[in-house]
Tab-separated table of C-alpha atoms and ligand atoms in Angstrom:
chain	number	residue	atom	x	y	z
A	1	MET	CA	-11.399	-55.574	29.504
A	2	GLU	CA	-10.645	-57.756	32.852
A	3	ASP	CA	-11.799	-57.747	35.869
A	4	HIS	CA	-8.494	-58.439	37.697
A	5	GLY	CA	-9.651	-55.834	40.486
A	6	LYS	CA	-10.888	-58.944	42.282
A	7	VAL	CA	-8.205	-60.553	43.570
A	8	LYS	CA	-6.940	-63.688	42.180
A	9	HIS	CA	-3.392	-64.929	43.441
A	10	GLN	CA	-2.682	-63.496	46.699
A	11	ALA	CA	0.234	-62.089	47.769
A	12	LYS	CA	1.426	-65.198	50.629
A	13	ARG	CA	2.581	-62.626	53.021
A	14	GLY	CA	1.834	-59.040	54.036
A	15	LEU	CA	-1.489	-58.131	52.357
A	16	SER	CA	-2.291	-55.814	54.005
A	17	ARG	CA	1.869	-53.740	53.459
A	18	ARG	CA	1.496	-50.139	52.687
A	19	LEU	CA	3.642	-48.998	48.826
A	20	VAL	CA	4.284	-45.785	49.054
A	21	LEU	CA	4.042	-44.994	45.263
A	22	PHE	CA	5.629	-41.508	43.672
A	23	PRO	CA	4.834	-40.867	39.720
A	24	VAL	CA	6.048	-38.070	37.403
A	25	PRO	CA	3.065	-35.482	37.240
A	26	LEU	CA	2.890	-36.277	33.137
A	27	GLN	CA	0.371	-37.412	31.032
A	28	GLY	CA	1.498	-40.122	29.914
A	29	HIS	CA	3.907	-41.019	33.310
A	30	ILE	CA	0.477	-40.594	36.136
A	31	ASN	CA	-1.671	-43.547	33.814
A	32	PRO	CA	0.123	-45.697	34.362
A	33	MET	CA	0.932	-44.693	37.605
A	34	ILE	CA	-2.493	-45.345	38.605
A	35	GLN	CA	-3.199	-48.563	37.256
A	36	LEU	CA	-0.499	-49.950	38.934
A	37	ALA	CA	-1.846	-48.149	41.910
A	38	ASN	CA	-5.199	-49.956	42.097
A	39	ILE	CA	-3.080	-53.379	40.796
A	40	LEU	CA	-1.458	-53.123	43.472
A	41	HIS	CA	-4.068	-51.988	45.440
A	42	SER	CA	-5.956	-55.198	44.059
A	43	LYS	CA	-3.799	-57.541	44.979
A	44	GLY	CA	-3.642	-56.693	48.666
A	45	PHE	CA	-1.617	-53.681	49.349
A	46	SER	CA	-2.220	-50.360	50.803
A	47	ILE	CA	-1.709	-48.016	48.805
A	48	ILE	CA	0.383	-44.149	49.355
A	49	ILE	CA	0.458	-41.643	46.970
A	50	ILE	CA	2.628	-38.866	47.602
A	51	HIS	CA	1.786	-36.407	44.896
A	52	THR	CA	3.070	-32.990	43.560
A	53	LYS	CA	1.139	-29.797	43.561
A	54	PHE	CA	1.253	-29.239	39.079
A	55	ASN	CA	-0.811	-31.822	38.116
A	56	SER	CA	-1.955	-33.051	41.624
A	57	PRO	CA	-4.372	-36.029	40.515
A	58	ASP	CA	-8.378	-36.418	41.394
A	59	HIS	CA	-8.116	-38.248	45.108
A	60	SER	CA	-11.535	-38.261	44.840
A	61	LYS	CA	-11.583	-41.056	42.545
A	62	TYR	CA	-9.610	-42.935	44.634
A	63	PRO	CA	-10.976	-43.250	47.509
A	64	HIS	CA	-8.969	-46.309	48.375
A	65	PHE	CA	-5.524	-44.704	48.489
A	66	THR	CA	-3.750	-42.390	50.827
A	67	PHE	CA	-2.825	-39.396	49.268
A	68	HIS	CA	-0.051	-37.463	50.121
A	69	PHE	CA	0.481	-33.665	48.724
A	70	ILE	CA	4.565	-32.575	48.534
A	71	PRO	CA	4.485	-28.382	47.794
A	72	ASP	CA	7.063	-28.716	44.517
A	73	GLY	CA	8.395	-25.925	44.423
A	74	LEU	CA	7.882	-24.518	40.689
A	75	LEU	CA	6.621	-21.199	39.652
A	76	GLU	CA	4.016	-20.574	37.539
A	77	HIS	CA	6.452	-20.068	34.738
A	78	GLU	CA	7.863	-23.143	35.683
A	79	THR	CA	5.364	-26.136	35.082
A	80	SER	CA	5.995	-25.214	31.750
A	81	THR	CA	5.783	-28.394	29.404
A	82	SER	CA	7.939	-26.816	26.235
A	83	ASP	CA	10.856	-27.977	27.524
A	84	VAL	CA	10.548	-31.365	29.636
A	85	PRO	CA	14.044	-32.167	30.978
A	86	ILE	CA	13.899	-28.639	32.761
A	87	LEU	CA	10.558	-29.068	33.704
A	88	LEU	CA	11.933	-32.299	35.799
A	89	LYS	CA	15.533	-31.552	36.469
A	90	GLN	CA	13.556	-28.714	38.452
A	91	LEU	CA	11.433	-31.480	39.960
A	92	ASN	CA	14.143	-33.272	40.749
A	93	LEU	CA	15.570	-29.834	42.555
A	94	ASN	CA	12.623	-29.324	44.370
A	95	CYS	CA	11.348	-32.100	45.584
A	96	VAL	CA	14.501	-33.841	47.771
A	97	SER	CA	13.390	-31.373	51.057
A	98	PRO	CA	9.309	-31.909	51.454
A	99	PHE	CA	10.025	-35.548	49.989
A	100	ARG	CA	11.930	-36.517	52.567
A	101	ASP	CA	10.105	-35.362	55.580
A	102	CYS	CA	6.912	-36.646	54.189
A	103	LEU	CA	8.440	-40.551	53.870
A	104	ALA	CA	9.348	-39.229	57.646
A	105	SER	CA	6.860	-39.638	59.019
A	106	LEU	CA	5.204	-42.339	56.741
A	107	LEU	CA	7.900	-44.118	58.119
A	108	SER	CA	8.231	-43.527	61.189
A	109	ASP	CA	3.879	-44.068	62.230
A	110	ALA	CA	4.493	-46.955	65.283
A	111	ASN	CA	0.637	-47.752	64.264
A	112	ASP	CA	-0.121	-48.257	60.942
A	113	GLU	CA	1.229	-51.224	59.436
A	114	PRO	CA	5.151	-50.767	58.099
A	115	VAL	CA	5.700	-49.669	54.828
A	116	ALA	CA	7.724	-52.553	52.004
A	117	CYS	CA	8.917	-50.306	49.491
A	118	LEU	CA	9.195	-47.630	48.123
A	119	ILE	CA	8.006	-47.469	43.570
A	120	ALA	CA	9.360	-44.655	41.934
A	121	ASP	CA	9.007	-43.679	38.616
A	122	THR	CA	12.930	-44.329	36.792
A	123	ILE	CA	12.520	-39.817	36.326
A	124	TRP	CA	12.571	-39.369	39.926
A	125	TYR	CA	16.061	-40.481	39.764
A	126	PHE	CA	16.334	-38.272	43.794
A	127	THR	CA	14.742	-40.960	45.529
A	128	GLN	CA	16.751	-43.959	45.104
A	129	ASP	CA	19.597	-42.083	47.863
A	130	LEU	CA	16.846	-40.863	49.685
A	131	ALA	CA	15.297	-44.124	50.213
A	132	ASP	CA	18.750	-46.425	50.106
A	133	SER	CA	19.609	-43.641	53.796
A	134	PHE	CA	15.965	-44.609	54.844
A	135	LYS	CA	16.590	-48.053	54.118
A	136	LEU	CA	13.844	-48.241	52.614
A	137	PRO	CA	13.391	-50.789	49.300
A	138	THR	CA	12.893	-48.839	46.051
A	139	ILE	CA	11.754	-50.737	42.854
A	140	VAL	CA	11.893	-48.402	40.206
A	141	PHE	CA	8.866	-48.348	37.324
A	142	ARG	CA	9.323	-47.635	33.445
A	143	THR	CA	6.638	-46.175	32.498
A	144	THR	CA	7.620	-46.822	28.510
A	145	SER	CA	8.825	-49.792	26.479
A	146	ILE	CA	12.350	-51.696	27.220
A	147	CYS	CA	13.832	-50.967	24.276
A	148	SER	CA	14.087	-47.059	25.144
A	149	LEU	CA	15.777	-47.562	28.558
A	150	LEU	CA	18.681	-49.335	26.044
A	151	ALA	CA	18.752	-46.670	23.479
A	152	PHE	CA	18.623	-43.910	26.297
A	153	HIS	CA	21.667	-46.074	28.528
A	154	ALA	CA	23.575	-46.874	25.231
A	155	LEU	CA	23.713	-43.056	24.400
A	156	PRO	CA	27.688	-42.786	26.090
A	157	LEU	CA	28.246	-45.403	23.668
A	158	PHE	CA	26.576	-43.722	21.131
A	159	HIS	CA	29.144	-40.711	21.422
A	160	GLU	CA	31.654	-42.686	22.313
A	161	LYS	CA	30.879	-44.236	17.734
A	162	GLY	CA	31.056	-40.540	16.814
A	163	TYR	CA	26.907	-41.063	16.342
A	164	LEU	CA	26.289	-37.888	18.706
A	165	PRO	CA	26.195	-34.815	18.656
A	166	LYS	CA	23.245	-36.175	15.257
A	167	GLU	CA	25.262	-34.001	11.859
A	168	ASP	CA	22.677	-33.977	9.017
A	169	SER	CA	24.690	-36.336	6.455
A	170	GLN	CA	24.560	-38.957	9.026
A	171	LEU	CA	20.790	-38.605	9.889
A	172	GLN	CA	20.140	-41.944	7.294
A	173	LEU	CA	22.778	-44.495	8.497
A	174	PRO	CA	22.491	-47.571	11.194
A	175	VAL	CA	23.363	-47.381	14.285
A	176	THR	CA	25.953	-50.790	13.610
A	177	GLU	CA	25.512	-51.744	18.117
A	178	PHE	CA	21.600	-50.731	18.362
A	179	PRO	CA	19.667	-52.453	15.362
A	180	PRO	CA	17.069	-51.178	13.328
A	181	LEU	CA	17.871	-47.762	14.882
A	182	LYS	CA	19.558	-44.896	12.134
A	183	VAL	CA	20.905	-42.148	14.002
A	184	LYS	CA	18.236	-39.746	13.323
A	185	ASP	CA	15.933	-42.281	16.699
A	186	ILE	CA	18.757	-42.043	18.737
A	187	PRO	CA	16.694	-40.585	21.110
A	188	VAL	CA	18.053	-36.921	21.926
A	189	ILE	CA	16.475	-34.229	23.906
A	190	LYS	CA	15.847	-30.245	22.606
A	191	SER	CA	16.644	-28.555	25.990
A	192	GLN	CA	18.192	-25.370	26.826
A	193	ILE	CA	19.279	-27.405	29.748
A	194	GLN	CA	23.081	-26.639	30.729
A	195	GLY	CA	25.590	-29.057	30.171
A	196	GLY	CA	23.134	-30.912	27.688
A	197	ILE	CA	20.660	-33.840	29.016
A	198	ASP	CA	22.882	-36.745	28.830
A	199	ARG	CA	24.684	-36.216	33.038
A	200	LEU	CA	20.502	-36.629	33.582
A	201	ILE	CA	20.091	-39.140	32.035
A	202	ILE	CA	23.516	-41.041	32.784
A	203	THR	CA	22.302	-40.473	36.471
A	204	MET	CA	19.252	-41.879	36.319
A	205	MET	CA	20.586	-45.731	34.785
A	206	GLU	CA	22.646	-45.269	37.710
A	207	LYS	CA	20.420	-45.554	40.426
A	208	VAL	CA	18.089	-47.272	38.418
A	209	LYS	CA	20.885	-50.547	38.642
A	210	ALA	CA	20.840	-49.266	43.020
A	211	ALA	CA	17.573	-50.226	42.823
A	212	SER	CA	15.760	-53.675	43.692
A	213	GLY	CA	13.783	-53.940	40.862
A	214	ILE	CA	12.502	-52.483	37.602
A	215	ILE	CA	8.722	-52.339	36.530
A	216	PHE	CA	8.131	-51.922	32.965
A	217	ASN	CA	5.154	-51.367	30.538
A	218	SER	CA	5.129	-54.217	28.098
A	219	PHE	CA	5.447	-57.676	28.222
A	220	LYS	CA	7.285	-60.587	26.934
A	221	GLU	CA	6.293	-61.761	23.315
A	222	LEU	CA	6.717	-58.304	22.740
A	223	GLU	CA	9.839	-57.552	24.097
A	224	GLU	CA	12.187	-60.816	25.363
A	225	LEU	CA	14.845	-59.802	23.640
A	226	GLU	CA	14.576	-56.060	24.634
A	227	LEU	CA	13.923	-57.712	28.578
A	228	THR	CA	16.894	-60.163	28.794
A	229	LYS	CA	19.364	-57.632	28.040
A	230	THR	CA	18.216	-55.392	30.733
A	231	SER	CA	18.144	-58.419	32.733
A	232	GLN	CA	22.199	-58.470	31.886
A	233	ASP	CA	23.016	-55.154	31.673
A	234	PHE	CA	21.273	-53.868	34.557
A	235	GLY	CA	22.097	-56.688	37.260
A	236	ILE	CA	17.955	-55.720	38.929
A	237	PRO	CA	14.977	-58.096	38.914
A	238	THR	CA	12.597	-57.057	35.903
A	239	PHE	CA	8.759	-57.196	35.656
A	240	ALA	CA	6.728	-56.532	32.934
A	241	ILE	CA	3.989	-56.579	34.053
A	242	GLY	CA	1.707	-54.233	31.128
A	243	PRO	CA	-0.013	-53.199	28.692
A	244	LEU	CA	-1.475	-51.971	32.518
A	245	HIS	CA	-4.935	-50.586	31.376
A	246	LYS	CA	-5.766	-53.661	30.281
A	247	TYR	CA	-6.751	-54.385	33.857
A	248	PHE	CA	-7.982	-50.754	34.659
A	249	PRO	CA	-8.732	-47.888	31.973
A	250	ALA	CA	-6.524	-44.974	31.812
A	251	SER	CA	-9.397	-42.237	31.502
A	252	SER	CA	-9.412	-42.064	35.264
A	253	SER	CA	-6.384	-40.828	35.280
A	254	SER	CA	-6.551	-37.994	32.280
A	255	LEU	CA	-6.026	-34.738	33.154
A	256	MET	CA	-8.556	-32.923	30.595
A	257	LYS	CA	-11.180	-33.337	30.146
A	258	GLN	CA	-12.684	-35.633	28.003
A	259	GLU	CA	-15.065	-34.463	25.069
A	260	ARG	CA	-17.674	-37.607	24.616
A	261	GLY	CA	-18.593	-35.164	21.179
A	262	ALA	CA	-16.152	-37.798	19.560
A	263	ILE	CA	-18.010	-40.926	19.906
A	264	LEU	CA	-20.492	-39.792	19.351
A	265	TRP	CA	-19.513	-39.484	15.929
A	266	LEU	CA	-18.060	-42.241	15.626
A	267	ASP	CA	-21.012	-43.748	16.206
A	268	LYS	CA	-22.179	-42.515	12.713
A	269	GLN	CA	-18.982	-42.816	10.477
A	270	ALA	CA	-18.687	-46.659	8.608
A	271	LEU	CA	-16.576	-49.998	9.990
A	272	LYS	CA	-13.222	-49.174	10.526
A	273	SER	CA	-12.803	-45.953	8.168
A	274	VAL	CA	-11.539	-43.175	10.157
A	275	ILE	CA	-8.243	-42.468	10.769
A	276	TYR	CA	-7.361	-41.628	14.218
A	277	VAL	CA	-5.049	-38.406	15.121
A	278	SER	CA	-3.983	-37.293	17.985
A	279	PHE	CA	-0.160	-36.127	19.034
A	280	GLY	CA	-0.410	-37.182	23.245
A	281	SER	CA	-0.434	-34.608	25.293
A	282	ILE	CA	3.618	-33.169	25.053
A	283	ALA	CA	4.560	-32.462	21.515
A	284	GLU	CA	4.571	-28.930	20.151
A	285	MET	CA	4.209	-28.485	16.118
A	286	ASP	CA	4.822	-24.345	14.515
A	287	GLU	CA	2.235	-23.653	12.067
A	288	THR	CA	3.663	-24.784	9.018
A	289	GLN	CA	3.714	-28.417	10.263
A	290	LEU	CA	0.300	-27.659	11.254
A	291	SER	CA	-0.681	-26.751	8.301
A	292	GLU	CA	1.237	-29.928	6.425
A	293	VAL	CA	-0.725	-32.109	8.995
A	294	ALA	CA	-4.116	-30.344	7.779
A	295	TRP	CA	-3.101	-30.401	4.506
A	296	GLY	CA	-2.214	-34.289	4.888
A	297	ILE	CA	-5.876	-35.161	6.337
A	298	ALA	CA	-7.096	-32.851	3.596
A	299	ASN	CA	-6.280	-34.626	0.792
A	300	SER	CA	-6.807	-37.974	2.210
A	301	MET	CA	-9.504	-38.221	1.662
A	302	GLN	CA	-9.956	-40.304	4.765
A	303	PRO	CA	-12.639	-39.543	7.960
A	304	PHE	CA	-10.541	-38.642	10.706
A	305	LEU	CA	-10.272	-37.426	14.529
A	306	TRP	CA	-7.910	-35.309	15.006
A	307	VAL	CA	-6.441	-34.374	18.070
A	308	ILE	CA	-5.775	-30.716	18.190
A	309	ARG	CA	-5.086	-30.417	22.351
A	310	PRO	CA	-4.188	-26.013	23.521
A	311	GLY	CA	-0.056	-26.803	23.660
A	312	LEU	CA	-0.180	-28.426	20.180
A	313	VAL	CA	0.838	-25.307	18.775
A	314	GLN	CA	3.550	-23.329	20.718
A	315	ASN	CA	3.160	-19.956	22.039
A	316	SER	CA	-0.797	-20.755	21.402
A	317	GLN	CA	-2.848	-22.094	24.692
A	318	GLU	CA	-6.044	-21.784	22.681
A	319	LEU	CA	-7.023	-23.645	20.213
A	320	ALA	CA	-4.776	-23.513	17.279
A	321	ARG	CA	-5.496	-21.774	13.784
A	322	LEU	CA	-6.091	-24.017	11.027
A	323	PRO	CA	-5.377	-23.103	7.707
A	324	ASN	CA	-7.855	-20.720	5.995
A	325	GLY	CA	-10.124	-23.478	3.769
A	326	PHE	CA	-9.258	-26.330	5.600
A	327	LEU	CA	-12.804	-26.798	7.291
A	328	GLU	CA	-14.797	-26.310	3.651
A	329	ALA	CA	-11.670	-28.414	1.435
A	330	VAL	CA	-12.654	-31.660	4.488
A	331	ASP	CA	-16.805	-30.516	4.317
A	332	GLY	CA	-17.544	-32.620	7.377
A	333	ARG	CA	-15.289	-35.614	6.451
A	334	GLY	CA	-13.985	-35.114	10.073
A	335	TYR	CA	-14.269	-34.550	14.011
A	336	ILE	CA	-11.551	-32.430	16.177
A	337	VAL	CA	-11.665	-32.462	19.777
A	338	LYS	CA	-9.776	-31.277	21.971
A	339	TRP	CA	-9.275	-34.127	24.369
A	340	ALA	CA	-10.413	-37.102	23.206
A	341	PRO	CA	-11.021	-40.292	25.213
A	342	GLN	CA	-8.888	-42.575	23.163
A	343	GLN	CA	-8.998	-45.917	24.709
A	344	GLU	CA	-12.525	-45.447	24.034
A	345	VAL	CA	-11.839	-44.215	20.745
A	346	LEU	CA	-8.924	-47.270	19.600
A	347	ALA	CA	-11.354	-49.614	20.495
A	348	HIS	CA	-14.552	-48.499	18.599
A	349	PRO	CA	-15.431	-50.409	15.275
A	350	ALA	CA	-15.670	-47.049	13.747
A	351	ILE	CA	-11.897	-47.402	13.587
A	352	GLY	CA	-8.846	-47.984	10.863
A	353	GLY	CA	-5.586	-46.655	11.271
A	354	PHE	CA	-3.735	-44.529	14.620
A	355	TRP	CA	-1.732	-41.468	13.775
A	356	THR	CA	0.048	-41.135	16.349
A	357	HIS	CA	3.730	-40.026	18.269
A	358	SER	CA	4.478	-42.919	19.432
A	359	GLY	CA	4.203	-41.957	22.910
A	360	TRP	CA	3.959	-45.208	25.016
A	361	ASN	CA	0.976	-45.673	26.387
A	362	SER	CA	-0.730	-44.392	22.959
A	363	THR	CA	1.509	-46.951	21.449
A	364	LEU	CA	0.500	-49.933	23.743
A	365	GLU	CA	-3.250	-48.829	23.590
A	366	SER	CA	-3.395	-49.372	19.961
A	367	ILE	CA	-1.893	-52.668	20.307
A	368	CYS	CA	-4.054	-53.855	22.847
A	369	GLU	CA	-7.246	-53.357	20.602
A	370	GLY	CA	-5.619	-53.707	17.016
A	371	VAL	CA	-5.275	-50.742	15.175
A	372	PRO	CA	-2.371	-50.648	13.342
A	373	MET	CA	-0.837	-47.226	13.167
A	374	ILE	CA	1.533	-44.455	11.211
A	375	CYS	CA	4.447	-42.834	12.959
A	376	SER	CA	5.302	-39.650	14.309
A	377	PRO	CA	8.043	-39.043	17.067
A	378	PHE	CA	8.799	-36.053	17.762
A	379	PHE	CA	11.789	-36.693	21.369
A	380	GLY	CA	13.198	-39.122	22.907
A	381	ASP	CA	11.564	-42.873	23.771
A	382	GLN	CA	9.601	-41.586	20.732
A	383	MET	CA	12.166	-41.750	18.149
A	384	VAL	CA	12.752	-45.790	19.657
A	385	ASN	CA	8.777	-46.305	19.601
A	386	ALA	CA	8.286	-45.603	16.195
A	387	ARG	CA	11.239	-47.503	14.809
A	388	PHE	CA	10.636	-50.670	16.504
A	389	ALA	CA	7.170	-50.218	15.264
A	390	ASN	CA	8.183	-49.711	11.498
A	391	ASP	CA	10.996	-52.406	11.355
A	392	VAL	CA	10.797	-55.292	13.832
A	393	TRP	CA	7.095	-55.000	14.605
A	394	LYS	CA	6.332	-54.031	11.846
A	395	ILE	CA	2.771	-52.383	12.649
A	396	GLY	CA	2.344	-49.400	12.526
A	397	ILE	CA	4.006	-46.859	9.020
A	398	GLN	CA	7.108	-45.123	9.721
A	399	LEU	CA	6.783	-40.816	8.425
A	400	GLU	CA	10.340	-41.215	7.365
A	401	LYS	CA	10.265	-37.720	6.249
A	402	GLY	CA	8.333	-35.038	9.870
A	403	LEU	CA	5.685	-33.711	8.452
A	404	ALA	CA	5.506	-33.060	4.875
A	405	ARG	CA	1.881	-33.607	2.653
A	406	GLY	CA	2.003	-34.930	0.504
A	407	GLU	CA	3.812	-37.853	2.786
A	408	ILE	CA	1.221	-38.035	5.531
A	409	GLU	CA	-1.627	-38.334	2.005
A	410	ARG	CA	0.120	-40.619	0.406
A	411	ALA	CA	0.460	-43.146	3.958
A	412	ILE	CA	-2.759	-42.578	5.259
A	413	ARG	CA	-4.374	-44.059	2.203
A	414	ARG	CA	-1.297	-46.996	2.288
A	415	LEU	CA	-3.043	-47.786	6.361
A	416	MET	CA	-6.006	-47.249	5.723
A	417	ALA	CA	-6.853	-48.455	1.996
A	418	GLU	CA	-3.798	-50.667	0.503
A	419	LYS	CA	-3.055	-54.341	0.986
A	420	GLU	CA	-0.408	-53.206	2.880
A	421	GLY	CA	-1.992	-51.985	5.260
A	422	LYS	CA	-4.873	-54.466	5.533
A	423	GLU	CA	-1.242	-57.497	6.527
A	424	ILE	CA	0.301	-54.421	9.169
A	425	ARG	CA	-3.675	-55.065	10.573
A	426	GLU	CA	-3.499	-59.164	10.980
A	427	ARG	CA	0.429	-57.861	12.817
A	428	VAL	CA	-1.198	-56.059	15.071
A	429	MET	CA	-4.627	-58.645	15.461
A	430	SER	CA	-1.648	-61.117	16.103
A	431	LEU	CA	0.154	-59.539	19.039
A	432	LYS	CA	-3.347	-57.841	20.241
A	433	GLU	CA	-4.703	-61.697	20.509
A	434	LYS	CA	-0.873	-62.616	22.432
A	435	ILE	CA	-1.768	-60.029	25.065
A	436	ASP	CA	-5.326	-61.302	25.700
A	437	PHE	CA	-3.620	-64.735	26.064
A	438	CYS	CA	-0.340	-62.768	28.778
A	439	VAL	CA	-2.303	-61.084	30.578
A	440	LYS	CA	-4.743	-64.145	31.977
A	441	GLU	CA	-3.714	-66.482	34.294
A	442	GLY	CA	-0.222	-68.667	33.372
A	443	GLY	CA	0.098	-66.120	30.765
A	444	SER	CA	3.508	-63.843	31.409
A	445	SER	CA	2.367	-60.296	32.386
A	446	TYR	CA	0.111	-62.479	35.030
A	447	GLN	CA	2.856	-64.120	35.702
A	448	SER	CA	5.366	-62.087	36.135
A	449	LEU	CA	3.060	-59.880	38.066
A	450	ALA	CA	2.671	-62.297	40.303
A	451	SER	CA	6.791	-62.764	40.590
A	452	LEU	CA	6.272	-58.894	41.773
A	453	THR	CA	3.637	-59.091	44.725
A	454	ASP	CA	5.798	-62.139	45.957
A	455	TYR	CA	9.314	-60.307	45.953
A	456	ILE	CA	7.243	-57.334	47.816
A	457	SER	CA	6.137	-59.548	49.648
A	458	SER	CA	8.877	-61.097	50.778
A	459	PHE	CA	10.391	-57.764	51.716
A	460	SER	CA	11.866	-57.532	55.388
A	461	ILE	CA	11.366	-54.288	57.343
A	462	SER	CA	15.217	-53.355	56.658
A	463	GLY	CA	15.318	-54.724	53.113
A	464	PRO	CA	14.833	-56.785	49.679
A	465	VAL	CA	14.880	-60.859	49.426
A	466	SER	CA	16.519	-62.181	45.867
A	467	GLN	CA	14.248	-62.964	43.873
B	501	LIG	N1	-5.030	-39.436	25.993
B	501	LIG	C1	-6.366	-39.144	26.085
B	501	LIG	N2	-7.279	-38.195	25.173
B	501	LIG	C2	-6.352	-38.116	24.010
B	501	LIG	C3	-5.442	-38.351	23.664
B	501	LIG	C4	-4.092	-38.701	24.758
B	501	LIG	O1	-7.016	-39.680	27.224
B	501	LIG	O2	-6.704	-37.202	23.690
B	501	LIG	C5	-4.013	-40.512	26.725
B	501	LIG	C6	-3.818	-41.585	25.813
B	501	LIG	O3	-4.953	-43.422	25.906
B	501	LIG	C7	-2.786	-42.467	26.521
B	501	LIG	C8	-1.594	-40.155	27.329
B	501	LIG	O4	-3.032	-39.496	27.265
B	501	LIG	O5	-3.114	-43.146	28.165
B	501	LIG	C9	-0.628	-40.184	26.971
B	501	LIG	O6	0.257	-42.017	27.085
B	501	LIG	P1	1.230	-41.290	25.403
B	501	LIG	O7	2.358	-41.824	26.180
B	501	LIG	O8	0.873	-41.652	24.792
B	501	LIG	O9	2.455	-40.120	24.886
B	501	LIG	P2	2.561	-38.553	26.034
B	501	LIG	O10	1.300	-37.629	26.254
B	501	LIG	O11	2.966	-39.057	26.977
B	501	LIG	O12	3.048	-37.527	25.237
C-alpha cells in the first residue's frame, strides 16, 4: 500500500477549505466515500461528513473528520436491503429537510472556513437542487463503474429499441447499440417500487448532468472509451482517480466485524490454491441456489474460503443452513465466515481465484491484487461489470446459466487448474501493473486527482470556475 497520506501534491489555494461529503449508507458506497474523504483530507481539505443514522460510520475511527448526523426517518422494517430501490427512494424523500437544515447551518457559520463544495453520491439525487439553492457547487461521486453508468443512462434507448421489458426469448441477443451487452445484461433492478425504477434512474442522470463534475472510482487504462463517452454525454468535467483503496483500505469502514480466522486459515494453504467466494453485502439467494453453490464448490474439489453473511439467504438473518452432507463432503477443505477482511484475503498468496457477484469494489479489489474472477452478477451494475470483466477485459469467467452446480464446478476448475485460467491470470496481472503505475506520480489517476484538487480549490464562494 502506498503512503499517499503524506501530501505530495498540494492544492495551490484554499488548503483548509471545507468539503461536505454525503455517503449513501450502504457498504459498497460507504467504503469508497470514506476513502475519498481520506484522500482529500491528505490534500489539505477539511472534511465534513453528513450521514444518516442507518449504517452510520464509526466516528472514533476518523478523529480528523467532522461528522454531522441527520435523522433519516426510516422505521425499523424500512432498513431492509431486500428491495434497494425502495430503500433509496425513501432515503431521498426523508433526508431532504434534515439535510437542508444541516447544510444551512454549516454554510452560515461565519467563524469557520468557507465550504468549497458538496461531494454527494450520485444516488442522492435530491441534493443537486438543494445545493443549487445555496449556490454551492456539487461534485457527484459515482462509486461504481463508468460502463455501468453509461448503461443506466441508455435505459430510455433500450426501451425505445424494444429490448425492455426483457423477454425470455431475447435474453441472449446482443444489444447492438451497447456492445458487448446482451439483453440479459441490461442493468435492471427488480423492485416493488410504484411505477418501476426507470423514472428514478432518469432523474438521477439529469441531476448528474447538472453537477459541476463527476468523480469515478475507476482508472483511465481500464475504461478510457467509457470515460470519453461520459464527458461527451454528460458534458461535465470527469475525474477517474481510482482505485481509491490503493490509497486507503476498505477495512476501516466495514459495517460488520471482519473475521481474522480467515487469514489464519489461509496461512496454512498452498500457494494460489484457494477459491474465495463472496457475493458482497446486499445480494440475496434462495435455499435452492445456496444448495447449488455449495455443491458446485464441493464437487470442484478445490480448497475454498466462503463468506455466508447473515441475510445472504432470503428471509434468514442467521447463518443459512448448508445442505445435508456438504460439510462431510468437503472434509475440512474449506473455511466459512460471516464476513471476511476481503482486501487482505485477496492479497493473500494462497488465493488463486475470486468467485464474486461483480460488485464494483470487489472487482477493483480483485484486479488490484491480480486475482482472476468467476462472475455471478445478481442485479444492476453488477450485470454490466460482469459482462465487461468476461468479454472486454477478459479477466473473469461469467457463469452464464445462473447458479447451477455443474457450471460452477466446471468454472472453478477452468479458473484454478486449466490453461484458460492461467491466461486470465496473466491479463489481470497486467492490469494490476497498470494500476500500480496509474496511482503513482505521473500516472493517470494521480494526475486526475491533482486536477480534481485544483478544480475544487478554484471554486469561488459563488460557484465553480470552468476547468
Ligand atoms: N467486503 C468485506 N468483507 C466481505 C465481503 C465484502 O469487507 O466478507 C467488502 C469488500 O471489500 C468491498 C465491499 O465490502 O469493499 C463490497 O462492495 P461491492 O461493491 O463489491 O459490493 P456490494 O456489497 O455493494 O454489493
